[in-house]
PDB file of C-alpha atoms in Angstrom:
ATOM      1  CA  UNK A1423     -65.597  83.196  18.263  1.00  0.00           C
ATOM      2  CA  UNK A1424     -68.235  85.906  16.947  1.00  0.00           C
ATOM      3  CA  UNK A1425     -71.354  86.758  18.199  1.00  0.00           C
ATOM      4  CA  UNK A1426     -72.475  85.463  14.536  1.00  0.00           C
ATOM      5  CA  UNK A1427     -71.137  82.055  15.183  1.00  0.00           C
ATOM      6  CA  UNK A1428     -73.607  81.379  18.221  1.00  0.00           C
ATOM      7  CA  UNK A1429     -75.935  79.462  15.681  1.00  0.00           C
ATOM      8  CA  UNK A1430     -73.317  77.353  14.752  1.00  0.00           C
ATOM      9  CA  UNK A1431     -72.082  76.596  17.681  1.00  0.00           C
ATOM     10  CA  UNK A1432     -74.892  76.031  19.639  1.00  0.00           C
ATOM     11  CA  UNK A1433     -75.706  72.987  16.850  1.00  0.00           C
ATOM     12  CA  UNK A1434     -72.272  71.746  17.087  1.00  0.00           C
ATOM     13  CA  UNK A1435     -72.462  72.033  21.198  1.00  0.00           C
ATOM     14  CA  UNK A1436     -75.625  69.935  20.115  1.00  0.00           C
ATOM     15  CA  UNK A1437     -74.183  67.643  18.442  1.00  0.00           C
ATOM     16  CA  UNK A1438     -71.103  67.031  19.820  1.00  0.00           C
ATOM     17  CA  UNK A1439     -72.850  65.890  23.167  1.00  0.00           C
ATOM     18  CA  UNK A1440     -75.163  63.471  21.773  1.00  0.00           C
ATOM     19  CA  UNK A1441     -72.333  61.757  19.951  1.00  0.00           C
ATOM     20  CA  UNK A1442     -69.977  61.494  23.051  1.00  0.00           C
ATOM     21  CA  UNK A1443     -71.870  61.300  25.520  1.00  0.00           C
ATOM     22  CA  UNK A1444     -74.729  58.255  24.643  1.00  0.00           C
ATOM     23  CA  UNK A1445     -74.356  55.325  26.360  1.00  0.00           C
ATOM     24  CA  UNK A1446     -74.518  55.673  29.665  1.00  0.00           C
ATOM     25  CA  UNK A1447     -72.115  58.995  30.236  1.00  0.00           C
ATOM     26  CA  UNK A1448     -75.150  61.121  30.583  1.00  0.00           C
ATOM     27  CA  UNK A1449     -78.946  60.103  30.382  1.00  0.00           C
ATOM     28  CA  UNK A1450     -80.500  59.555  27.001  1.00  0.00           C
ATOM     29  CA  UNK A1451     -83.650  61.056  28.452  1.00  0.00           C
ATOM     30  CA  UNK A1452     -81.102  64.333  28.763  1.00  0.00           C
ATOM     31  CA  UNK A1453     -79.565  64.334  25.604  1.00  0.00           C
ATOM     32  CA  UNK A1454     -82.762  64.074  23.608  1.00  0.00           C
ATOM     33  CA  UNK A1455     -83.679  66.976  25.451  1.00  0.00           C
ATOM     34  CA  UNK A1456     -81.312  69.229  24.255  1.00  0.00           C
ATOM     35  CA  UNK A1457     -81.975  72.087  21.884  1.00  0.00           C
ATOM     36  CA  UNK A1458     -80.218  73.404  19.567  1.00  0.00           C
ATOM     37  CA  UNK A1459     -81.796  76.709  20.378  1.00  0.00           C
ATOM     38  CA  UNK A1460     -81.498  76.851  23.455  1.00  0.00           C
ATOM     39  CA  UNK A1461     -77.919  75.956  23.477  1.00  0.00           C
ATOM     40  CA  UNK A1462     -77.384  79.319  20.300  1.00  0.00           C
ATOM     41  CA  UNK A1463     -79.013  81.157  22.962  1.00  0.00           C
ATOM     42  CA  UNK A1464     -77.179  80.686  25.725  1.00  0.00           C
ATOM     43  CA  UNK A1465     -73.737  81.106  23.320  1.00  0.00           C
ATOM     44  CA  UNK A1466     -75.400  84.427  21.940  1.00  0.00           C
ATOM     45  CA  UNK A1467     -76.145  85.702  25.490  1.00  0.00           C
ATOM     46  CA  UNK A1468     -72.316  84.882  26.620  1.00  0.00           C
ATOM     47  CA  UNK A1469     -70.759  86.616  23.400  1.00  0.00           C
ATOM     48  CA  UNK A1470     -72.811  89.320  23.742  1.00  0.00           C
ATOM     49  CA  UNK A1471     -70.931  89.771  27.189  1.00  0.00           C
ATOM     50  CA  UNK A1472     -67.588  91.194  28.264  1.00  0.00           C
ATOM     51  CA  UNK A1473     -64.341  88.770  27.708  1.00  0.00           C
ATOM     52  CA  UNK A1474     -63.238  87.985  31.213  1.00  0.00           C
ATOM     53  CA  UNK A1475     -59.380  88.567  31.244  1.00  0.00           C
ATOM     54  CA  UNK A1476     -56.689  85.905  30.317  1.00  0.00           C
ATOM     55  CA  UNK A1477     -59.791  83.935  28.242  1.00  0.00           C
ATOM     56  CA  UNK A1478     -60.024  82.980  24.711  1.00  0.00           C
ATOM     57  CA  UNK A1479     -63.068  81.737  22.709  1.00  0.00           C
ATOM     58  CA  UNK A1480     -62.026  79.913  19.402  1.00  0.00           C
ATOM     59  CA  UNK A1481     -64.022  78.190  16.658  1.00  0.00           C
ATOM     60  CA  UNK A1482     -62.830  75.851  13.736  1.00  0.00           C
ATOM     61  CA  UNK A1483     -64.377  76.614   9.916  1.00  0.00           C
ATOM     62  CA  UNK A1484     -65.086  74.276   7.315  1.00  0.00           C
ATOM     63  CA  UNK A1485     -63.446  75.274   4.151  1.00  0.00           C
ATOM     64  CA  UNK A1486     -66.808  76.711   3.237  1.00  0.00           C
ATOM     65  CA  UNK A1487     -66.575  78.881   6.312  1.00  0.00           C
ATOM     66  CA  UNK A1488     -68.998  76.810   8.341  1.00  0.00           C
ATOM     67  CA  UNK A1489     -67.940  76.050  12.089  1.00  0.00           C
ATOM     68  CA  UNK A1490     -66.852  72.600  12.752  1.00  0.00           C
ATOM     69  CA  UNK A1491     -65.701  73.023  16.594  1.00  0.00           C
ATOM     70  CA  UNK A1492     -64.788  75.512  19.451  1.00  0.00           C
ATOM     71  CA  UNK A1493     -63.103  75.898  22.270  1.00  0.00           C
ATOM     72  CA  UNK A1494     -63.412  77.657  25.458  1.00  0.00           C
ATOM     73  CA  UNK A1495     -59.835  78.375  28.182  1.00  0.00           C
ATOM     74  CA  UNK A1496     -59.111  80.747  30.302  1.00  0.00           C
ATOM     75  CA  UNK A1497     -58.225  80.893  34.417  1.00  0.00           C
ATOM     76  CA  UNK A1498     -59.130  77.750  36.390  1.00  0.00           C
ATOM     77  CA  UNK A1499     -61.949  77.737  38.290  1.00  0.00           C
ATOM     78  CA  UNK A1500     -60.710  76.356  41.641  1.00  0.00           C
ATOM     79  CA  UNK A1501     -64.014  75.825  43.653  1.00  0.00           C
ATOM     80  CA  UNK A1502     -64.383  72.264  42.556  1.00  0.00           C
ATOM     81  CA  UNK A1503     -61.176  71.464  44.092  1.00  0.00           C
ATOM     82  CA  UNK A1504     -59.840  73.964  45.928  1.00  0.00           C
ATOM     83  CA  UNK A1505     -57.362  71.695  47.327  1.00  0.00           C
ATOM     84  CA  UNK A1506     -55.921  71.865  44.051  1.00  0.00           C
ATOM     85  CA  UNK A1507     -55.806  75.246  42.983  1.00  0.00           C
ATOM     86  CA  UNK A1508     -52.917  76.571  41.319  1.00  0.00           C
ATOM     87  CA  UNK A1509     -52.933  80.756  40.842  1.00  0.00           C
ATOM     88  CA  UNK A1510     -51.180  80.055  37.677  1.00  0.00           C
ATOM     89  CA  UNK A1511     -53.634  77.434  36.103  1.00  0.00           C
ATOM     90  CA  UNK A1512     -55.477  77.816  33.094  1.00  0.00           C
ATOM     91  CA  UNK A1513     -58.145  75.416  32.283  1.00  0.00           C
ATOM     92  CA  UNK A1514     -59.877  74.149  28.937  1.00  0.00           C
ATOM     93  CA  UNK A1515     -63.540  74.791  30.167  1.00  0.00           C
ATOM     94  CA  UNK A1516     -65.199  73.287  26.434  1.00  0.00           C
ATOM     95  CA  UNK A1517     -64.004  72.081  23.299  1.00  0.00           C
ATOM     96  CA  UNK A1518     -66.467  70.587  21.096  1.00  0.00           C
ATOM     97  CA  UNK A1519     -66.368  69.100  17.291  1.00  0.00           C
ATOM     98  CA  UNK A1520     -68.752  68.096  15.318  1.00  0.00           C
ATOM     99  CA  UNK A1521     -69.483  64.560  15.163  1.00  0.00           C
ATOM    100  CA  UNK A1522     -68.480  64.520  11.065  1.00  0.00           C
ATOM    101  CA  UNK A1523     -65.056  65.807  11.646  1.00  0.00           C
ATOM    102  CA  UNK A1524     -63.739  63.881  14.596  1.00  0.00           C
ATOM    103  CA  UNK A1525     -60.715  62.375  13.496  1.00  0.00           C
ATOM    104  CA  UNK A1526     -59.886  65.289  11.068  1.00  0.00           C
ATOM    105  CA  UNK A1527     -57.182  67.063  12.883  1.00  0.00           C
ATOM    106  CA  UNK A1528     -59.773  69.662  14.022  1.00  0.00           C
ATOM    107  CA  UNK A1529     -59.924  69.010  17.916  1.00  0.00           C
ATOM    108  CA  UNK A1530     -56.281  68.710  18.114  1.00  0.00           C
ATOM    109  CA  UNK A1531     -56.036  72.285  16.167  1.00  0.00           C
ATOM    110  CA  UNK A1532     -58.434  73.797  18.448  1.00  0.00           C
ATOM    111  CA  UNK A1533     -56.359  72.502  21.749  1.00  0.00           C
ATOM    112  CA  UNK A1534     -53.341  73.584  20.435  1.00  0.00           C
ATOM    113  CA  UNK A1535     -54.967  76.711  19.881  1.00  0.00           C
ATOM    114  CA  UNK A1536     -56.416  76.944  23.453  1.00  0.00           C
ATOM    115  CA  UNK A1537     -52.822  75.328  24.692  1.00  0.00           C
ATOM    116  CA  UNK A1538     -51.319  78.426  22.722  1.00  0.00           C
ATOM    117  CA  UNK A1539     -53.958  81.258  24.158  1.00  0.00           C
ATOM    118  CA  UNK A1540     -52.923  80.090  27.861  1.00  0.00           C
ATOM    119  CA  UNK A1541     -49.206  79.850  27.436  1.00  0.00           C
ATOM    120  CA  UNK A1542     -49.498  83.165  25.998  1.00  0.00           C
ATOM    121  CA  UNK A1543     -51.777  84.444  29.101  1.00  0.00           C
ATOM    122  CA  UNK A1544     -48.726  83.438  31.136  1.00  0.00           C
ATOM    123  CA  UNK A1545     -50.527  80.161  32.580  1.00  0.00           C
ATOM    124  CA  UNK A1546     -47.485  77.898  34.123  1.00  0.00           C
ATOM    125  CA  UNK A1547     -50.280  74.650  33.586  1.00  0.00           C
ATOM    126  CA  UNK A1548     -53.421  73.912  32.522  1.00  0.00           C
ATOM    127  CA  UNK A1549     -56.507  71.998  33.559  1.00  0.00           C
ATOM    128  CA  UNK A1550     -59.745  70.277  31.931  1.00  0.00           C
ATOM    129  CA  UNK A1551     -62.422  67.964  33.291  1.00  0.00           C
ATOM    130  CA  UNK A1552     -63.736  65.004  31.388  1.00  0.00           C
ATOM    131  CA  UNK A1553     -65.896  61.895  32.551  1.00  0.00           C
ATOM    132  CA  UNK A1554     -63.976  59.476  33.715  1.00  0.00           C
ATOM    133  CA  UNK A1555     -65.530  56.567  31.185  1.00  0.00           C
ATOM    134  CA  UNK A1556     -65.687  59.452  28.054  1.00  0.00           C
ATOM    135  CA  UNK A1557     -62.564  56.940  26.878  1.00  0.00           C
ATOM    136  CA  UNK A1558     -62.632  58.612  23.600  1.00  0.00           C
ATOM    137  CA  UNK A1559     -61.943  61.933  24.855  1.00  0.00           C
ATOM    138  CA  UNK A1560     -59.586  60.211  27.544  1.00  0.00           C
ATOM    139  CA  UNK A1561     -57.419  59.193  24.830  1.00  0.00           C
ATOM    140  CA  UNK A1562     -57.253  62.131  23.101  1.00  0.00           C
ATOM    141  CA  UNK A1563     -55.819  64.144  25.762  1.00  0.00           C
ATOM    142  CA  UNK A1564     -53.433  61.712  26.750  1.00  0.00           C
ATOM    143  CA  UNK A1565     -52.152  61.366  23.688  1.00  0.00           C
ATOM    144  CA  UNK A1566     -51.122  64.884  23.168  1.00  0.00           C
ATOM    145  CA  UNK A1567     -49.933  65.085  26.477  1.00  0.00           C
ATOM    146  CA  UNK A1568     -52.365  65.671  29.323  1.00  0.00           C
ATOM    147  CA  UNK A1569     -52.088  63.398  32.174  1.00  0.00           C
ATOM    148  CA  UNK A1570     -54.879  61.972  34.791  1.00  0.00           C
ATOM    149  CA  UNK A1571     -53.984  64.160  37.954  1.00  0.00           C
ATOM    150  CA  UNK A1572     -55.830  62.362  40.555  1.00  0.00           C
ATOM    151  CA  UNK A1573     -58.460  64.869  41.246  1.00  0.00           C
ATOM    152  CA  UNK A1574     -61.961  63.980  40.909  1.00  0.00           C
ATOM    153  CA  UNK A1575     -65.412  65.995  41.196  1.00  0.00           C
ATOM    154  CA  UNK A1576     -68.995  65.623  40.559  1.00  0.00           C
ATOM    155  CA  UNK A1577     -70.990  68.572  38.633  1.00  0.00           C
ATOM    156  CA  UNK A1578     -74.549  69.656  38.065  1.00  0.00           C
ATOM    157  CA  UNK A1579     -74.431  69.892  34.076  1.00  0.00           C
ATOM    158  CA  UNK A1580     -77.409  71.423  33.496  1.00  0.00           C
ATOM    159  CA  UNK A1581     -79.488  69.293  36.286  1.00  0.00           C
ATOM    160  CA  UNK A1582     -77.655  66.401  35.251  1.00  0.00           C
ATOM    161  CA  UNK A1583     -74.777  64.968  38.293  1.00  0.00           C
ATOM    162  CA  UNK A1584     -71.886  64.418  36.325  1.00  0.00           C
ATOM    163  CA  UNK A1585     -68.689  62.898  37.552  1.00  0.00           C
ATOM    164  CA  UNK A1586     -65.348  64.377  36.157  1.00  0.00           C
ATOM    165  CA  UNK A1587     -61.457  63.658  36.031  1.00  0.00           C
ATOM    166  CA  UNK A1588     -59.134  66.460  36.114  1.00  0.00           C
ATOM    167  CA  UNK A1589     -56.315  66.190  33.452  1.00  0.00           C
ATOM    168  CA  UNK A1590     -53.434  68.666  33.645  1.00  0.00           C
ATOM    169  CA  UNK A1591     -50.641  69.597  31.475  1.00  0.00           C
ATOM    170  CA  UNK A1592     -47.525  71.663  31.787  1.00  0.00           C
ATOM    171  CA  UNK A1593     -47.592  74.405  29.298  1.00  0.00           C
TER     172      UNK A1593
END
């Protein structure tokens, strides 16, 4: 991911959300807030700053070079369960896709990808959070390998209390 890709991604962030998550996951009222601006802004201000170690940023281009997805991994943030924490965990913090190429092959190239970045890093496993009833995204993980682990959390996404599975996978 380039600092000239925070446009892009911010409208796929965008987009992505209001796709999986109407319906109940998060509150309409909160997803027609979101801006597509806002969100390049926030990317632009976090690849404008330093790479923390043992993290990778990816994107996924259109044949026409556009971006599609991205990804986000690097060392687990324990704090949500602490109980939990593994000093050799990597965790998938974001991976988005635009709503037009879900089922195209390019969310399970970007977790590879990620899956790749943190085996590389020297990660023994590897973490992500999803809601509990986001059964689309549920599936997907399970299905390339990534198990329910029992641990459960609730986050403040952006003002918004959001309750969360942890899925883990051995890498």
């Amino acid at each position: 991911m380039r600092l000239d890709d925070a446009d892009d991604v911010g409208c796929v962030h965008v987009r992505a959300w209001e796709a999986a998550y109407r319906g109940g996951l998060m509150p309409d009222t909160f997803l027609d807030a979101l801006s597509v601006a806002e969100r390049a802004a926030m990317w632009s201000r976090i690849l404008r700053g330093e790479l923390p170690p043992r993290t990778t940023r990816l994107v996924a281009e259109s044949d026409d070079g556009s971006v599609v997805g991205f990804g986000v991994a690097g060392p687990a943030v324990t704090a949500a369960a602490p109980e939990a924490s593994n000093v050799d965990a990597g965790e998938l913090f974001a991976i988005n896709v635009d709503p037009d190429d879900w089922g195209s092959m390019v969310g399970t190239d970007l977790l590879t990808a990620a899956v790749d970045a943190l085996g590389r890093a020297g990660f023994t496993v590897a973490h992500l959070w999803v809601h509990p009833d986001n059964t689309r995204a549920c599936s997907f993980y399970e299905r390339r390998g990534w198990a329910d682990d029992g641990i459960r959390r609730e986050e403040d996404v952006l003002g918004v209390m959001v309750p969360a599975v942890r899925y883990s996978t051995t890498l």
